[in-house]
XYZ file of C-alpha atoms in Angstrom:
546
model
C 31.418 71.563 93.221
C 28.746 69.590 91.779
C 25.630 71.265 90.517
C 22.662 70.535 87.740
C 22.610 72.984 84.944
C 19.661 74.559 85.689
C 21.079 75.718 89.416
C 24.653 76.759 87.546
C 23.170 78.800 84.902
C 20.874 80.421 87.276
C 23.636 81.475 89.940
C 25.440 83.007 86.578
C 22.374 84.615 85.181
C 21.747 85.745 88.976
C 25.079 87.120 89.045
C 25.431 88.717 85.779
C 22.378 90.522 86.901
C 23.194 91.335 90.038
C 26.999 92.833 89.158
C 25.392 94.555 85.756
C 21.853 96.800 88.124
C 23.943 98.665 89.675
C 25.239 100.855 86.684
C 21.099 101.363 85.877
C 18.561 103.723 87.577
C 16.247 102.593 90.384
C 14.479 104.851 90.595
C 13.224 108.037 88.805
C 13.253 110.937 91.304
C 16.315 112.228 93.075
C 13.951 112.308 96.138
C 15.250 109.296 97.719
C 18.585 109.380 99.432
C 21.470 109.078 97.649
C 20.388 109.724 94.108
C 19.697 106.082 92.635
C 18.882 107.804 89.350
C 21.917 108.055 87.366
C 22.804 105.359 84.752
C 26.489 104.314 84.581
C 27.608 105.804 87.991
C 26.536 104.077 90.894
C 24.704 105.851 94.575
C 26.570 104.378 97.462
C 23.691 102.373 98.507
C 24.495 101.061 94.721
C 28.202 100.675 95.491
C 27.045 98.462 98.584
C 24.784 96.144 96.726
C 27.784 95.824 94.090
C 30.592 95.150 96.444
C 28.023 92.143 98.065
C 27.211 90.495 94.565
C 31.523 90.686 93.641
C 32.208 88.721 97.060
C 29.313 86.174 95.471
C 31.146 86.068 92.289
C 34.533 85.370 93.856
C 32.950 82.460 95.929
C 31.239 81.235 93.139
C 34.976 81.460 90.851
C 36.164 79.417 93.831
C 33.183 76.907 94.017
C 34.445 76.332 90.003
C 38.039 75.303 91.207
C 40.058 78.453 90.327
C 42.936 77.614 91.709
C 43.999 81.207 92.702
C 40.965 81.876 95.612
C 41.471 78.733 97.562
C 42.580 81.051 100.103
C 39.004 82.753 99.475
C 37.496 79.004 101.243
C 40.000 76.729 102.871
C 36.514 75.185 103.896
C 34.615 75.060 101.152
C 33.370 77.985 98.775
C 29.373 77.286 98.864
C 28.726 78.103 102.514
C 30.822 81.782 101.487
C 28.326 82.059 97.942
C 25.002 81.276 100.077
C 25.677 84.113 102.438
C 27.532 86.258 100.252
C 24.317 86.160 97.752
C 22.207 86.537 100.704
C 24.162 89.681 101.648
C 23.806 91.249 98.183
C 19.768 90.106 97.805
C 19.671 91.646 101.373
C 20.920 95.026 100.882
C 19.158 95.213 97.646
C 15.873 93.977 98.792
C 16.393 96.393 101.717
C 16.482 99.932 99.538
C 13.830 98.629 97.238
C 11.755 98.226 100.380
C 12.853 101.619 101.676
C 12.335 103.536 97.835
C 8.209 102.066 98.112
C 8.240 103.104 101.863
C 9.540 106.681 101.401
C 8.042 107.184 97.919
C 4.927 105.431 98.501
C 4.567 102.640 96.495
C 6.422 100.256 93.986
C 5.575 102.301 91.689
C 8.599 104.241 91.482
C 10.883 101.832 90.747
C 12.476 102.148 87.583
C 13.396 98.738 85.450
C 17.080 98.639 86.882
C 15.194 98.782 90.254
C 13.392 95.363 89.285
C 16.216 93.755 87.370
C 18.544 94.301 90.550
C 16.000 92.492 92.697
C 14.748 89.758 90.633
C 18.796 88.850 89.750
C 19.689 89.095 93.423
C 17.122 86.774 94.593
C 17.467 84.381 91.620
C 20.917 84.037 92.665
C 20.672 83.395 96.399
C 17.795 81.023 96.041
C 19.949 79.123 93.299
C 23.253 79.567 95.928
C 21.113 78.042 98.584
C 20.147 74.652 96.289
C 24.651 74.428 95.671
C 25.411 70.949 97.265
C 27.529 71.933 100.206
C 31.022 71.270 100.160
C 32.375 71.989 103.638
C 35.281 69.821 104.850
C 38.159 70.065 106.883
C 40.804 73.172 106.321
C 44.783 71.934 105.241
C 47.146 71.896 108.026
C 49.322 75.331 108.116
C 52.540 75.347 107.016
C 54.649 75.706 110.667
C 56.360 79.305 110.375
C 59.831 77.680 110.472
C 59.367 76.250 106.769
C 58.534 79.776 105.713
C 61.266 81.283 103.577
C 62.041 84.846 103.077
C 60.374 85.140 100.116
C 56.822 84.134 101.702
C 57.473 86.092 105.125
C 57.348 89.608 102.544
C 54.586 88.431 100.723
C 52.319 87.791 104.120
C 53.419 91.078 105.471
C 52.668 92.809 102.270
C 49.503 91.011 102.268
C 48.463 91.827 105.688
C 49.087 95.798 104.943
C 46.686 95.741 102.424
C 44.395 94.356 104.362
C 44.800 96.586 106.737
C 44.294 99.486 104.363
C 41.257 97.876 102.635
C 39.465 97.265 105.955
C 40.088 100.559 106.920
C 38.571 101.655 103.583
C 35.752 99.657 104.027
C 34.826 100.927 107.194
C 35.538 104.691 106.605
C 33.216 103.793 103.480
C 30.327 103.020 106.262
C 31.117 105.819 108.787
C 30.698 108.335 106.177
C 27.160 107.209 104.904
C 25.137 109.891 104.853
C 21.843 108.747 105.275
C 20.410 106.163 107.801
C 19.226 103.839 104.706
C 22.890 103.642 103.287
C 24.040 102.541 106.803
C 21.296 100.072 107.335
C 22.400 98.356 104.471
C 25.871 99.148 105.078
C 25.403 97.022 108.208
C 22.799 94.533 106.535
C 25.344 93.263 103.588
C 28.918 93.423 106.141
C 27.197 91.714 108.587
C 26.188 88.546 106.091
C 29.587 89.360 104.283
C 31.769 88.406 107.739
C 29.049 85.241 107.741
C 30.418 84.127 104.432
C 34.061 84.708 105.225
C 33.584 83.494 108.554
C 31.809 80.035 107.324
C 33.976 79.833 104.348
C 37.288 79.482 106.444
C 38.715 82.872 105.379
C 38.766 84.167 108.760
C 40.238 81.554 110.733
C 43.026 81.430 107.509
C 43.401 85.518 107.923
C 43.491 84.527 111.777
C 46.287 82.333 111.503
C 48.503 84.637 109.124
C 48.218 87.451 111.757
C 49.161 85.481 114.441
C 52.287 84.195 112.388
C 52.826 87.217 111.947
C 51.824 89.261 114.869
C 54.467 92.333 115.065
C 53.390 93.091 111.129
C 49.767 92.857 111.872
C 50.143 95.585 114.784
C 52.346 97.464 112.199
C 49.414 97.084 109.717
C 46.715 98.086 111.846
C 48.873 101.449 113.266
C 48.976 102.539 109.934
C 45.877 101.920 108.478
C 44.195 103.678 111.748
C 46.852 106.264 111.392
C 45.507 107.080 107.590
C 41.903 106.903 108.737
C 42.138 111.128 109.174
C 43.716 111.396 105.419
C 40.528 110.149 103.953
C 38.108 112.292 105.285
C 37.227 115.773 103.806
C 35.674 117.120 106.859
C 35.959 117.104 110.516
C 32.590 115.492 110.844
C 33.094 111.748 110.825
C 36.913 112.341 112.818
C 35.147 113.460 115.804
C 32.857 110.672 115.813
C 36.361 108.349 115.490
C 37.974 110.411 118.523
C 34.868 109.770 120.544
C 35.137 105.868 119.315
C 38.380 105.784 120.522
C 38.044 107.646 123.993
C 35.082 105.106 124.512
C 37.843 101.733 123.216
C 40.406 102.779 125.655
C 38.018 102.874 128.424
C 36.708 99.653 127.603
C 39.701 98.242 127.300
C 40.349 99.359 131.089
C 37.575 97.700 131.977
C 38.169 94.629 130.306
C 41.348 93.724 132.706
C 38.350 94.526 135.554
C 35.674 91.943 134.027
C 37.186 89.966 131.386
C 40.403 88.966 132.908
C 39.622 88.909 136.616
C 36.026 88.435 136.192
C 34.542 90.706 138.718
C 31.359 92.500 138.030
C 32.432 96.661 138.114
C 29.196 99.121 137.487
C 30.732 102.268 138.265
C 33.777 102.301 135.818
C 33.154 105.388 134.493
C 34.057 107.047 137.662
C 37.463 106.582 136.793
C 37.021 108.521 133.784
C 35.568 110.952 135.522
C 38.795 111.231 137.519
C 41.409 111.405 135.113
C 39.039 114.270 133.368
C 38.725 116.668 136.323
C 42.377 116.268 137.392
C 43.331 117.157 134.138
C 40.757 119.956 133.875
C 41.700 121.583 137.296
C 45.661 121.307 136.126
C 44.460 122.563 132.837
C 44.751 126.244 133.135
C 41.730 126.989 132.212
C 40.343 130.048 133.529
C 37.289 128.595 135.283
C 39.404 125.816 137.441
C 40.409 126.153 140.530
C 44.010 126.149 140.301
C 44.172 128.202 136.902
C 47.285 129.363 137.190
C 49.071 125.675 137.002
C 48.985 124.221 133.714
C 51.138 121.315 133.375
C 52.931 119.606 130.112
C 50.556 116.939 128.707
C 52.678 114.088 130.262
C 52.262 115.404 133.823
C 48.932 115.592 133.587
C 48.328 112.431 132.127
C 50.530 110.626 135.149
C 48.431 112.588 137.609
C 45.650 111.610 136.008
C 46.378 108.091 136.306
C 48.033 108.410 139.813
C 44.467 109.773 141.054
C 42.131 107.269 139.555
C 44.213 104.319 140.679
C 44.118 105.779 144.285
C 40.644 106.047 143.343
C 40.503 102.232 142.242
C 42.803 101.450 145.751
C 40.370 103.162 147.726
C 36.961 101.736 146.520
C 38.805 98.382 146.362
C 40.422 97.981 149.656
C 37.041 97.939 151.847
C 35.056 95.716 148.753
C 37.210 93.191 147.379
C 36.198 90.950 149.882
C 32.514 91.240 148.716
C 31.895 88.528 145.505
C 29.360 89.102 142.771
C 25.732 90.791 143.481
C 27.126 92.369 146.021
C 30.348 93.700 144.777
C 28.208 94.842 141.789
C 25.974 97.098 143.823
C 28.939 98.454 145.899
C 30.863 99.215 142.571
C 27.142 101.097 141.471
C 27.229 102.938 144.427
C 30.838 104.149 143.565
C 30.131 105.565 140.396
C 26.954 107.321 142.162
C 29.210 108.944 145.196
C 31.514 110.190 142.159
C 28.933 112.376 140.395
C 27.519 113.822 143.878
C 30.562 114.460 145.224
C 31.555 116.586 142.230
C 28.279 117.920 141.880
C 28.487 119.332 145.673
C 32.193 120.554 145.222
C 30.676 123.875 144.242
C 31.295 126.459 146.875
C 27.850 126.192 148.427
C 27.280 122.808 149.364
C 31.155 121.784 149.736
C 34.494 123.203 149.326
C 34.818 125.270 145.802
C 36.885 122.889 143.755
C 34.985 121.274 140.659
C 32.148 124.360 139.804
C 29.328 121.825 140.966
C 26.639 121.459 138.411
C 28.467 123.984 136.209
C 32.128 122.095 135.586
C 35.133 123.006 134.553
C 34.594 124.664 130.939
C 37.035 126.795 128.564
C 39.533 123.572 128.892
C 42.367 124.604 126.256
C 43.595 122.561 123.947
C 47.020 120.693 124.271
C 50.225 121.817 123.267
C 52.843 119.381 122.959
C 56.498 120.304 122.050
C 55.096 123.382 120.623
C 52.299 121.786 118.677
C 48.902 122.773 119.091
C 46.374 120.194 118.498
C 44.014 122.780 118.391
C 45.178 124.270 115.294
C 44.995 123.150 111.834
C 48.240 121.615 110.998
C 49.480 120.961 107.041
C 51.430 117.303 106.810
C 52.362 115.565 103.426
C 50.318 117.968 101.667
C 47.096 116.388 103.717
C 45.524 119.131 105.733
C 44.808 118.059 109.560
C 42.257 119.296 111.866
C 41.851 119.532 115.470
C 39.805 116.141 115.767
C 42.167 114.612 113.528
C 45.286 115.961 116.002
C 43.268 114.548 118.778
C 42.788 111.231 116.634
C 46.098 110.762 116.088
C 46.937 111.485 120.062
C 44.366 108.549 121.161
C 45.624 105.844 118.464
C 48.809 106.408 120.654
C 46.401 106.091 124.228
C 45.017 103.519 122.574
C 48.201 101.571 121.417
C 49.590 102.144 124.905
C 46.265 100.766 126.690
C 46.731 97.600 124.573
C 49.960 97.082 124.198
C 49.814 96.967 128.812
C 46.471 94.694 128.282
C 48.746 92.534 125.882
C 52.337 92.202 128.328
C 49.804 92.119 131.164
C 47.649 89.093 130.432
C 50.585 87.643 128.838
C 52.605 87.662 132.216
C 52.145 85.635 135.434
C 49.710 88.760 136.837
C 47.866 87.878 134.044
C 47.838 84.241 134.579
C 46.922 84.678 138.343
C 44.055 86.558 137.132
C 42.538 84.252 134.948
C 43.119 81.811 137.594
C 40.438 83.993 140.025
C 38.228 84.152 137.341
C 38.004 80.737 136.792
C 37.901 79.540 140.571
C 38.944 81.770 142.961
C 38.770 78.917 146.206
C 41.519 76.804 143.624
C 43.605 79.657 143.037
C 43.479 80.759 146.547
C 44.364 76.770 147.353
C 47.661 77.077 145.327
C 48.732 80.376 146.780
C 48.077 82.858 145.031
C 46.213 86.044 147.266
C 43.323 86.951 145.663
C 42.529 90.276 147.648
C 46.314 91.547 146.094
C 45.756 90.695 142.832
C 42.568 92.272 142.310
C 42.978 95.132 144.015
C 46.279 95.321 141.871
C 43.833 94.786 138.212
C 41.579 97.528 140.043
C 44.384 100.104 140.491
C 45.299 99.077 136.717
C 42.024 99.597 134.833
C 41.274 102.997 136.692
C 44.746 104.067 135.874
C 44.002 103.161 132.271
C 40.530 105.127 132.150
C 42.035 107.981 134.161
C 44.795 108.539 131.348
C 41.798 108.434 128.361
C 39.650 110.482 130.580
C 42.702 113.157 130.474
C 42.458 113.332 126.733
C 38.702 113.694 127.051
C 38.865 116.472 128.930
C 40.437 118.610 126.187
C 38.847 117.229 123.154
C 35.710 118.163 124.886
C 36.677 121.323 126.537
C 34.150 120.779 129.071
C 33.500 118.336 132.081
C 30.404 118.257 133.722
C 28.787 115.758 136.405
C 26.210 114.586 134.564
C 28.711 113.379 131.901
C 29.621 110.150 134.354
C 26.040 108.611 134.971
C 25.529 104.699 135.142
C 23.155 104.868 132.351
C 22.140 107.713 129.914
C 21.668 108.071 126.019
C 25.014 108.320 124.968
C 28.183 106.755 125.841
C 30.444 106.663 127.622
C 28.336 105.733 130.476
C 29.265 102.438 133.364
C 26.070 100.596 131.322
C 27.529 100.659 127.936
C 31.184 100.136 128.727
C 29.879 97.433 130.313
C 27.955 95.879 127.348
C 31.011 96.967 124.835
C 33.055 94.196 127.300
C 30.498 91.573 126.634
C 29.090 92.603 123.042
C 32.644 92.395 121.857
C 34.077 89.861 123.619
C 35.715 89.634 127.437
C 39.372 88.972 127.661
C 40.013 90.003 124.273
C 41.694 93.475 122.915
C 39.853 93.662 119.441
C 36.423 92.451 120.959
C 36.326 95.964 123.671
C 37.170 97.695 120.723
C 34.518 96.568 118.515
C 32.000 96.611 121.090
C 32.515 100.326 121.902
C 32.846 101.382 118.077
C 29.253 99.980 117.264
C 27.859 101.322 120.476
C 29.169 104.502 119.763
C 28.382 104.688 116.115
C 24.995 102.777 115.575
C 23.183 105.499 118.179
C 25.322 108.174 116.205
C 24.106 107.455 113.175
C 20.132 105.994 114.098
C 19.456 109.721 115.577
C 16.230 109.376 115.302
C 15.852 106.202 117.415
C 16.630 108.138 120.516
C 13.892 107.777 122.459
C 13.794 103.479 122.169
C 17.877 103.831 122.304
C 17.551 101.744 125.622
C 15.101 99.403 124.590
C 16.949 98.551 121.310
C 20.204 98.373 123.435
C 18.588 95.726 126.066
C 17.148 93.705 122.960
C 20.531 93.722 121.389
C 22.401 92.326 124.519
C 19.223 89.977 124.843
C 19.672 88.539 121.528
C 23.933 88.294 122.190
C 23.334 86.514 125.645
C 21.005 83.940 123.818
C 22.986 83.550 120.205
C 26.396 84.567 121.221
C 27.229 84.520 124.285
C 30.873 84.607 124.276
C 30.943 87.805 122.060
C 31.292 88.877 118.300
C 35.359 88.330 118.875
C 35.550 85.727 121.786
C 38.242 84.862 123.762
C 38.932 80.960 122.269
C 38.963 79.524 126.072
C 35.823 81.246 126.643
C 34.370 80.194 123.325
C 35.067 76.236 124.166
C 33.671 76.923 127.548
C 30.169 78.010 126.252
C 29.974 75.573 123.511
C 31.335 72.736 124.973
């Protein structure tokens, strides 16, 4: 990297700064969230402005030439420093903002306040004058070259970062205040800009899909140790809910992403799998109460049910193509919540309690555990919504690991095929009306086995719990916008989709009332920006930005 000495000595003095504020006080009253008062021990919204300005000091170590962080910027290191300083200035600006908001003026910022500011923004303005020094990643090494030694080191360094993104994002689920997770968001989101710019993620790309049995392997067990790191039950429900809300979405992406046709009443499904499993529940309020099946009966006739409901809203509509398939598939999802609403005795046969549900759903037992219960393992002490977390990593793996072998497989190929031009693939035989009805069956089965689970992690199941739109998810609207925020035809982009439109509302409670209007913005601003997704499917990607 070439640079003037006035623009290197300012990115050090910048980051000096910025890696020294901090350990100071920014302010003097412990009025403001999070305590930013304390010298020598850091507030989390601290800790975030500190872990930005370290990512800027690695990029900048590789912008030098250390040789050991070329793997940091395979593209060039001063595309991963200008974001990377712009993602510490950004969170820091951001709570100095917030302190003179809440406090009332600037005023109450103490010097480390100042010093953190003035050294942030020194160093991203000085980042931005770097000369740029993109250029064109080294070819990977092919996989056969790699000798036994290198295959342990990869997988040793995928677990770890497996573990340390897993760390990172329990770090941002367990803010406790809506300022440390608007900066929490703020700085990752500029932070995956750097790495994304800097060639790190197309590098971490290719060494998972080298290595592709170790990755799943890494990811298993850094979800699986998710539970061990919280100290309440609070932030494990909202995980349970994230993942009840993935495997649907997943479901649906085999619907839209891989078949391409437009479903709005997908939660329906849901819906299905969680009354069958409530009514074969034994709980005292369903109508067969005294049949309780073993989890893995229910879950089958769960999934039996919704695909016969996915054959029989299919079979008349498959015929129909986009508007109109869309409003039939709306209407579905509409039929579902009146007909369960009316199954109360009065207006229809006494089967689902009407407006009332099924409530007093008990909790599973499986092989004589109780996920209800609290359960002691390794020493680590594991509540109910970290039994029932544990339970959907395995619906979860299941959903993706059929996904995976599905879209893999000449189904899956056939599929695509439709998507891309159904007159063609009809042309070169393949029958369109089979295969989709055949992905419709599929994705309901997939939502009917998550809506199963739901069913007894919420104890309850009501009508109004399946609308097309409402303020929370799961609803058809956001399972919808999960498939396209993340990306269609991918697994990780469904489940990134549904975690943020889970969590984000979750956490911004007081934005409830413009919920819906910050939603439509957000898919506004995706459609325009990014329309393939956060994580797109490459084919997809090439298409859109030819």
């Amino acid at each position: 990297m070439t640079m003037t000495a006035p623009v290197r000595v300012s990115v050090l003095i910048g980051l000096a700064v910025s890696l020294a504020a901090p350990f100071t006080a920014w302010t003097w009253t412990p009025a403001f969230p999070g305590d930013l008062t304390v010298y020598g021990s850091p507030a989390v919204l601290q800790y975030i402005c500190l872990g930005a300005a370290v990512l800027a000091a690695l990029y900048a170590l590789a912008a030098a030439g250390l040789p050991y962080l070329g793997w940091l910027a395979p593209r060039g290191a001063v595309r991963g420093l200008r974001w990377s300083s712009l993602a510490a200035a950004g969170a820091t600006w951001f709570t100095l903002a917030a302190i003179a908001v809440e406090l009332g003026g600037l005023v109450h910022l103490e010097p480390g306040g100042w010093a953190a500011g003035a050294g942030t923004a020194l160093m991203a303005t000085a980042a931005c004058l770097v000369p740029d020094d993109t250029r064109a990643p080294l070819p990977v090494e092919p996989s056969e070259s790699r000798g036994r030694r290198q295959v342990v080191l990869e997988r040793t360094l995928i677990t770890a970062i497996c573990l340390g993104a897993m760390l990172v994002l329990n770090f941002g689920i367990a803010t406790a205040h809506t300022e440390e997770f608007v900066a929490y968001l703020l700085a990752a989101a500029l932070a995956v800009r750097a790495l994304n710019l800097s060639g790190a993620l197309a590098g971490l790309t290719a060494l998972g899909t080298r290595n592709r049995t170790a990755t799943a392997a890494g990811a298993l067990v850094a979800a699986m140790a998710f539970p061990l790191a919280q100290t309440s039950g609070q932030y494990t429900s909202i995980a349970v809910n994230v993942l009840i809300f993935a495997a649907v979405a997943l479901g649906l992406n085999i619907v839209v992403g891989l078949v391409g046709l437009l479903d709005l009443g997908y939660v329906a499904f849901l819906g299905v799998g969680a009354y069958t499993a409530a009514l074969v529940s034994g709980s005292v309020y369903a109508q067969f109460s005294g049949a309780r099946l073993p989890f893995w009966a229910a879950v089958l006739l769960a999934m039996a049910f919704s695909a016969l409901a996915g054959v029989v809203i299919g079979a008349p509509t498959l015929r129909l193509h986009g508007d109109y398939l869309a409003i039939v598939t709306l209407g579905f999802g509409e039929i579902f919540r009146i007909t369960v609403n009316n199954l109360d005795g009065t207006s229809g046969p006494a089967l689902t309690r009407g407006p009332n549900g099924i409530s007093q759903i008990p909790d599973l037992e499986v092989l004589g555990f109780d996920f209800g219960a609290t359960h002691r393992v390794l020493g680590v002490e594991l509540g109910r919504f970290a039994n029932y977390y544990l339970l959907l990593l395995a619906v979860v793996a299941l959903v993706v690991f059929v996904f995976t072998r599905v879209n893999e497989s000449r189904i899956g190929r056939a599929w695509i095929a439709l998507r891309e031009d159904e007159k063609a693939a009809t042309a070169m035989g393949i029958d369109g009306f089979s295969y989709k009805l055949l992905a419709f069956a599929l994705g309901a089965a997939l939502a009917g086995a998550a809506g199963a689970v739901q069913a007894h992690v919420t104890t309850t199941v009501v009508p109004e719990s399946y609308l097309f739109t409402g303020t929370a998810p799961p609803n058809s609207a956001f399972l919808l916008a999960a498939v396209v925020l993340g990306g269609m035809g991918t697994v990780s982009g469904p489940v990134l989709g549904a975690a943020l439109l889970y969590l984000v509302p979750a956490k911004f409670q007081f934005f409830q009332e413009y919920q819906l209007l910050l939603f439509g913005l957000t898919l506004i601003l995706i459609m325009r920006f990014r329309p393939e997704g956060l994580i797109p499917n490459r084919r997809r990607q090439m298409e859109l930005h030819s």
